[in-house]
């Protein structure tokens, strides 16, 4: 009876692991396209390329802050004050 229960436990524990095994076909059947499918693909590719040619070119940067920002950084309007030692009362 113990042997039968041990076998049953082993089978029940191995069933989920067996279910996770991928079903991989390493030698799939090679299916070639018929002439009609090749013609249809060629027509679709031509239509796709024609639609791409209808898209207008970008005219420039789409930077919304481009007019606000300057290219060169501005010099500081107020020169930095020299640091004083702690506890000095110079004003």
CSV table of N, CA and C in Angstrom, one decimal:
chain,number,residue,atom,x,y,z
A,1,UNK,N,0.8,-1.2,0.0
A,1,UNK,CA,0.0,0.0,0.0
A,1,UNK,C,0.9,1.3,0.0
A,2,UNK,N,2.0,1.2,0.8
A,2,UNK,CA,2.9,2.4,0.8
A,2,UNK,C,3.5,2.6,-0.6
A,3,UNK,N,3.9,1.5,-1.2
A,3,UNK,CA,4.5,1.6,-2.6
A,3,UNK,C,3.5,2.3,-3.5
A,4,UNK,N,2.3,1.9,-3.5
A,4,UNK,CA,1.2,2.4,-4.4
A,4,UNK,C,1.0,3.9,-4.1
A,5,UNK,N,1.0,4.3,-2.8
A,5,UNK,CA,0.8,5.7,-2.5
A,5,UNK,C,2.1,6.5,-2.9
A,6,UNK,N,3.3,5.9,-2.8
A,6,UNK,CA,4.5,6.6,-3.2
A,6,UNK,C,4.5,6.9,-4.7
A,7,UNK,N,4.1,5.9,-5.4
A,7,UNK,CA,4.0,6.0,-6.9
A,7,UNK,C,3.0,7.1,-7.3
A,8,UNK,N,1.8,7.1,-6.6
A,8,UNK,CA,0.8,8.1,-6.9
A,8,UNK,C,1.3,9.5,-6.6
A,9,UNK,N,2.0,9.6,-5.5
A,9,UNK,CA,2.6,11.0,-5.1
A,9,UNK,C,3.6,11.4,-6.2
A,10,UNK,N,4.4,10.5,-6.6
A,10,UNK,CA,5.4,10.8,-7.7
A,10,UNK,C,4.8,11.2,-9.0
A,11,UNK,N,3.7,10.5,-9.4
A,11,UNK,CA,3.0,10.8,-10.6
A,11,UNK,C,2.3,12.2,-10.5
A,12,UNK,N,1.7,12.5,-9.3
A,12,UNK,CA,1.0,13.7,-9.1
A,12,UNK,C,2.0,14.9,-9.1
A,13,UNK,N,3.2,14.7,-8.6
A,13,UNK,CA,4.2,15.8,-8.5
A,13,UNK,C,4.9,16.0,-9.9
A,14,UNK,N,5.0,15.0,-10.7
A,14,UNK,CA,5.6,15.1,-12.0
A,14,UNK,C,4.7,15.7,-13.1
A,15,UNK,N,3.4,15.6,-12.8
A,15,UNK,CA,2.4,16.0,-13.9
A,15,UNK,C,2.6,17.5,-14.1
A,16,UNK,N,2.7,18.4,-13.2
A,16,UNK,CA,2.8,19.8,-13.5
A,16,UNK,C,4.1,20.1,-14.2
A,17,UNK,N,5.2,19.4,-13.9
A,17,UNK,CA,6.5,19.6,-14.6
A,17,UNK,C,6.4,19.2,-16.0
A,18,UNK,N,5.7,18.1,-16.3
A,18,UNK,CA,5.5,17.6,-17.6
A,18,UNK,C,4.7,18.6,-18.4
A,19,UNK,N,3.7,19.3,-17.8
A,19,UNK,CA,2.9,20.2,-18.5
A,19,UNK,C,3.6,21.5,-18.9
A,20,UNK,N,4.7,21.8,-18.2
A,20,UNK,CA,5.5,23.0,-18.6
A,20,UNK,C,6.5,22.7,-19.7
A,21,UNK,N,6.7,21.5,-20.1
A,21,UNK,CA,7.6,21.2,-21.2
A,21,UNK,C,7.1,21.9,-22.5
A,22,UNK,N,7.9,22.6,-23.2
A,22,UNK,CA,7.5,23.3,-24.4
A,22,UNK,C,7.4,22.2,-25.5
A,23,UNK,N,6.4,22.4,-26.4
A,23,UNK,CA,6.2,21.5,-27.5
A,23,UNK,C,6.9,22.2,-28.7
A,24,UNK,N,8.2,21.9,-28.9
A,24,UNK,CA,9.0,22.5,-29.9
A,24,UNK,C,9.2,21.6,-31.1
A,25,UNK,N,8.8,22.1,-32.2
A,25,UNK,CA,9.0,21.3,-33.4
A,25,UNK,C,10.3,21.8,-34.1
A,26,UNK,N,11.4,21.1,-34.1
A,26,UNK,CA,12.6,21.6,-34.6
A,26,UNK,C,12.7,21.5,-36.1
A,27,UNK,N,11.9,20.7,-36.7
A,27,UNK,CA,11.9,20.5,-38.1
A,27,UNK,C,10.5,20.9,-38.7
A,28,UNK,N,10.1,22.2,-38.7
A,28,UNK,CA,8.8,22.5,-39.2
A,28,UNK,C,8.7,22.3,-40.7
A,29,UNK,N,7.5,22.0,-41.1
A,29,UNK,CA,7.3,21.8,-42.6
A,29,UNK,C,7.5,23.1,-43.3
A,30,UNK,N,8.3,23.1,-44.3
A,30,UNK,CA,8.5,24.3,-45.1
A,30,UNK,C,7.4,24.5,-46.0
A,31,UNK,N,6.7,25.7,-45.8
A,31,UNK,CA,5.6,26.0,-46.7
A,31,UNK,C,6.1,27.2,-47.6
A,32,UNK,N,6.0,27.0,-48.9
A,32,UNK,CA,6.4,28.0,-49.8
A,32,UNK,C,5.1,28.8,-50.2
A,33,UNK,N,5.3,30.0,-50.6
A,33,UNK,CA,4.1,30.8,-51.0
A,33,UNK,C,3.8,30.5,-52.4
A,34,UNK,N,2.5,30.6,-52.7
A,34,UNK,CA,2.0,30.4,-54.1
A,34,UNK,C,2.3,31.7,-54.9
A,35,UNK,N,2.2,31.6,-56.2
A,35,UNK,CA,2.4,32.8,-57.0
A,35,UNK,C,1.4,33.9,-56.7
A,36,UNK,N,0.2,33.5,-56.4
A,36,UNK,CA,-0.8,34.5,-56.1
A,36,UNK,C,-0.5,35.2,-54.8
A,37,UNK,N,0.0,34.5,-53.8
A,37,UNK,CA,0.4,35.2,-52.5
A,37,UNK,C,1.6,36.1,-52.8
A,38,UNK,N,2.6,35.7,-53.6
A,38,UNK,CA,3.7,36.5,-53.9
A,38,UNK,C,3.3,37.8,-54.6
A,39,UNK,N,2.3,37.6,-55.6
A,39,UNK,CA,1.8,38.8,-56.3
A,39,UNK,C,1.1,39.8,-55.3
A,40,UNK,N,0.3,39.2,-54.4
A,40,UNK,CA,-0.4,40.0,-53.4
A,40,UNK,C,0.5,40.7,-52.5
A,41,UNK,N,1.6,40.1,-52.1
A,41,UNK,CA,2.6,40.7,-51.2
A,41,UNK,C,3.3,41.8,-52.0
A,42,UNK,N,3.6,41.6,-53.3
A,42,UNK,CA,4.3,42.7,-54.1
A,42,UNK,C,3.4,43.9,-54.2
A,43,UNK,N,2.1,43.7,-54.4
A,43,UNK,CA,1.1,44.8,-54.5
A,43,UNK,C,1.1,45.5,-53.2
A,44,UNK,N,1.0,44.8,-52.1
A,44,UNK,CA,0.9,45.4,-50.8
A,44,UNK,C,2.2,46.2,-50.5
A,45,UNK,N,3.4,45.7,-50.8
A,45,UNK,CA,4.6,46.4,-50.6
A,45,UNK,C,4.7,47.7,-51.4
A,46,UNK,N,4.2,47.6,-52.7
A,46,UNK,CA,4.2,48.8,-53.5
A,46,UNK,C,3.3,49.9,-53.0
A,47,UNK,N,2.1,49.5,-52.5
A,47,UNK,CA,1.1,50.4,-51.9
A,47,UNK,C,1.7,51.0,-50.7
A,48,UNK,N,2.4,50.2,-49.9
A,48,UNK,CA,3.0,50.8,-48.7
A,48,UNK,C,4.1,51.8,-49.0
A,49,UNK,N,5.0,51.5,-50.0
A,49,UNK,CA,6.0,52.5,-50.3
A,49,UNK,C,5.4,53.7,-50.9
A,50,UNK,N,4.3,53.6,-51.7
A,50,UNK,CA,3.7,54.8,-52.3
A,50,UNK,C,3.1,55.6,-51.2
A,51,UNK,N,2.5,55.0,-50.2
A,51,UNK,CA,2.0,55.8,-49.1
A,51,UNK,C,3.0,56.5,-48.3
A,52,UNK,N,4.2,55.9,-48.2
A,52,UNK,CA,5.3,56.5,-47.4
A,52,UNK,C,5.8,57.7,-48.2
A,53,UNK,N,5.8,57.7,-49.5
A,53,UNK,CA,6.3,58.8,-50.3
A,53,UNK,C,5.3,60.0,-50.2
A,54,UNK,N,4.1,59.8,-49.8
A,54,UNK,CA,3.1,60.9,-49.7
A,54,UNK,C,3.2,61.7,-48.4
A,55,UNK,N,4.0,61.1,-47.4
A,55,UNK,CA,4.2,61.8,-46.2
A,55,UNK,C,5.1,63.0,-46.4
A,56,UNK,N,4.7,64.2,-46.0
A,56,UNK,CA,5.6,65.4,-46.2
A,56,UNK,C,6.9,65.3,-45.3
A,57,UNK,N,7.9,65.9,-45.7
A,57,UNK,CA,9.2,65.9,-44.9
A,57,UNK,C,9.0,66.9,-43.8
A,58,UNK,N,9.7,66.6,-42.7
A,58,UNK,CA,9.7,67.5,-41.5
A,58,UNK,C,10.4,68.8,-41.9
A,59,UNK,N,9.8,69.9,-41.5
A,59,UNK,CA,10.3,71.2,-41.9
A,59,UNK,C,11.3,71.8,-40.9
A,60,UNK,N,11.4,71.2,-39.8
A,60,UNK,CA,12.3,71.7,-38.8
A,60,UNK,C,12.0,71.1,-37.4
A,61,UNK,N,12.7,71.7,-36.5
A,61,UNK,CA,12.5,71.2,-35.1
A,61,UNK,C,11.1,71.5,-34.6
A,62,UNK,N,10.6,70.6,-33.8
A,62,UNK,CA,9.3,70.9,-33.2
A,62,UNK,C,9.5,71.3,-31.7
A,63,UNK,N,10.5,72.0,-31.5
A,63,UNK,CA,10.9,72.5,-30.1
A,63,UNK,C,10.0,73.7,-29.8
A,64,UNK,N,9.1,73.5,-28.8
A,64,UNK,CA,8.2,74.6,-28.5
A,64,UNK,C,8.9,75.8,-27.8
A,65,UNK,N,10.0,75.5,-27.2
A,65,UNK,CA,10.8,76.5,-26.4
A,65,UNK,C,11.9,77.1,-27.3
A,66,UNK,N,12.0,76.8,-28.5
A,66,UNK,CA,13.1,77.2,-29.4
A,66,UNK,C,13.2,78.7,-29.5
A,67,UNK,N,12.1,79.4,-29.5
A,67,UNK,CA,12.1,80.9,-29.7
A,67,UNK,C,12.4,81.5,-28.4
A,68,UNK,N,12.2,80.9,-27.3
A,68,UNK,CA,12.5,81.4,-25.9
A,68,UNK,C,14.0,81.3,-25.6
A,69,UNK,N,14.5,80.1,-25.8
A,69,UNK,CA,15.9,79.8,-25.5
A,69,UNK,C,16.8,80.4,-26.5
A,70,UNK,N,18.0,80.9,-26.0
A,70,UNK,CA,19.0,81.4,-26.9
A,70,UNK,C,20.1,80.3,-27.1
A,71,UNK,N,20.8,80.4,-28.2
A,71,UNK,CA,21.8,79.4,-28.4
A,71,UNK,C,23.0,79.5,-27.5
A,72,UNK,N,23.5,80.7,-27.2
A,72,UNK,CA,24.6,80.9,-26.4
A,72,UNK,C,24.1,81.3,-25.0
A,73,UNK,N,24.8,80.8,-24.0
A,73,UNK,CA,24.4,81.2,-22.6
A,73,UNK,C,24.8,82.6,-22.3
A,74,UNK,N,23.9,83.3,-21.6
A,74,UNK,CA,24.2,84.7,-21.3
A,74,UNK,C,25.2,84.8,-20.2
A,75,UNK,N,26.0,85.9,-20.2
A,75,UNK,CA,26.9,86.1,-19.1
A,75,UNK,C,26.1,86.6,-17.9
A,76,UNK,N,26.6,86.3,-16.7
A,76,UNK,CA,25.9,86.7,-15.5
A,76,UNK,C,25.8,88.2,-15.4
A,77,UNK,N,24.6,88.7,-15.1
A,77,UNK,CA,24.4,90.2,-15.0
A,77,UNK,C,25.1,90.8,-13.8
A,78,UNK,N,25.1,90.0,-12.7
A,78,UNK,CA,25.7,90.5,-11.4
A,78,UNK,C,26.9,89.5,-11.1
A,79,UNK,N,28.1,90.1,-11.0
A,79,UNK,CA,29.2,89.3,-10.7
A,79,UNK,C,29.0,88.7,-9.3
A,80,UNK,N,29.6,87.5,-9.1
A,80,UNK,CA,29.4,86.8,-7.8
A,80,UNK,C,30.2,87.6,-6.7
A,81,UNK,N,29.6,87.7,-5.6
A,81,UNK,CA,30.3,88.4,-4.4
A,81,UNK,C,31.3,87.4,-3.9
A,82,UNK,N,32.4,88.0,-3.4
A,82,UNK,CA,33.4,87.1,-2.8
A,82,UNK,C,32.9,86.6,-1.5
A,83,UNK,N,33.3,85.4,-1.2
A,83,UNK,CA,32.8,84.8,0.0
A,83,UNK,C,33.7,85.4,1.2
A,84,UNK,N,33.0,85.6,2.3
A,84,UNK,CA,33.6,86.1,3.5
A,84,UNK,C,33.7,85.0,4.5
A,85,UNK,N,34.6,85.1,5.4
A,85,UNK,CA,34.8,84.2,6.5
A,85,UNK,C,33.6,84.2,7.4
A,86,UNK,N,33.3,83.1,8.1
A,86,UNK,CA,32.2,83.1,9.0
A,86,UNK,C,32.5,84.0,10.2
A,87,UNK,N,31.5,84.8,10.6
A,87,UNK,CA,31.7,85.6,11.7
A,87,UNK,C,32.2,87.0,11.4
A,88,UNK,N,32.4,87.3,10.2
A,88,UNK,CA,32.9,88.7,9.8
A,88,UNK,C,31.7,89.6,9.7
A,89,UNK,N,31.9,90.8,10.1
A,89,UNK,CA,30.7,91.8,10.1
A,89,UNK,C,30.9,92.8,9.0
A,90,UNK,N,31.7,92.5,7.9
A,90,UNK,CA,31.9,93.4,6.8
A,90,UNK,C,30.6,93.5,6.0
A,91,UNK,N,30.2,94.7,5.7
A,91,UNK,CA,29.0,94.9,4.9
A,91,UNK,C,29.2,95.8,3.8
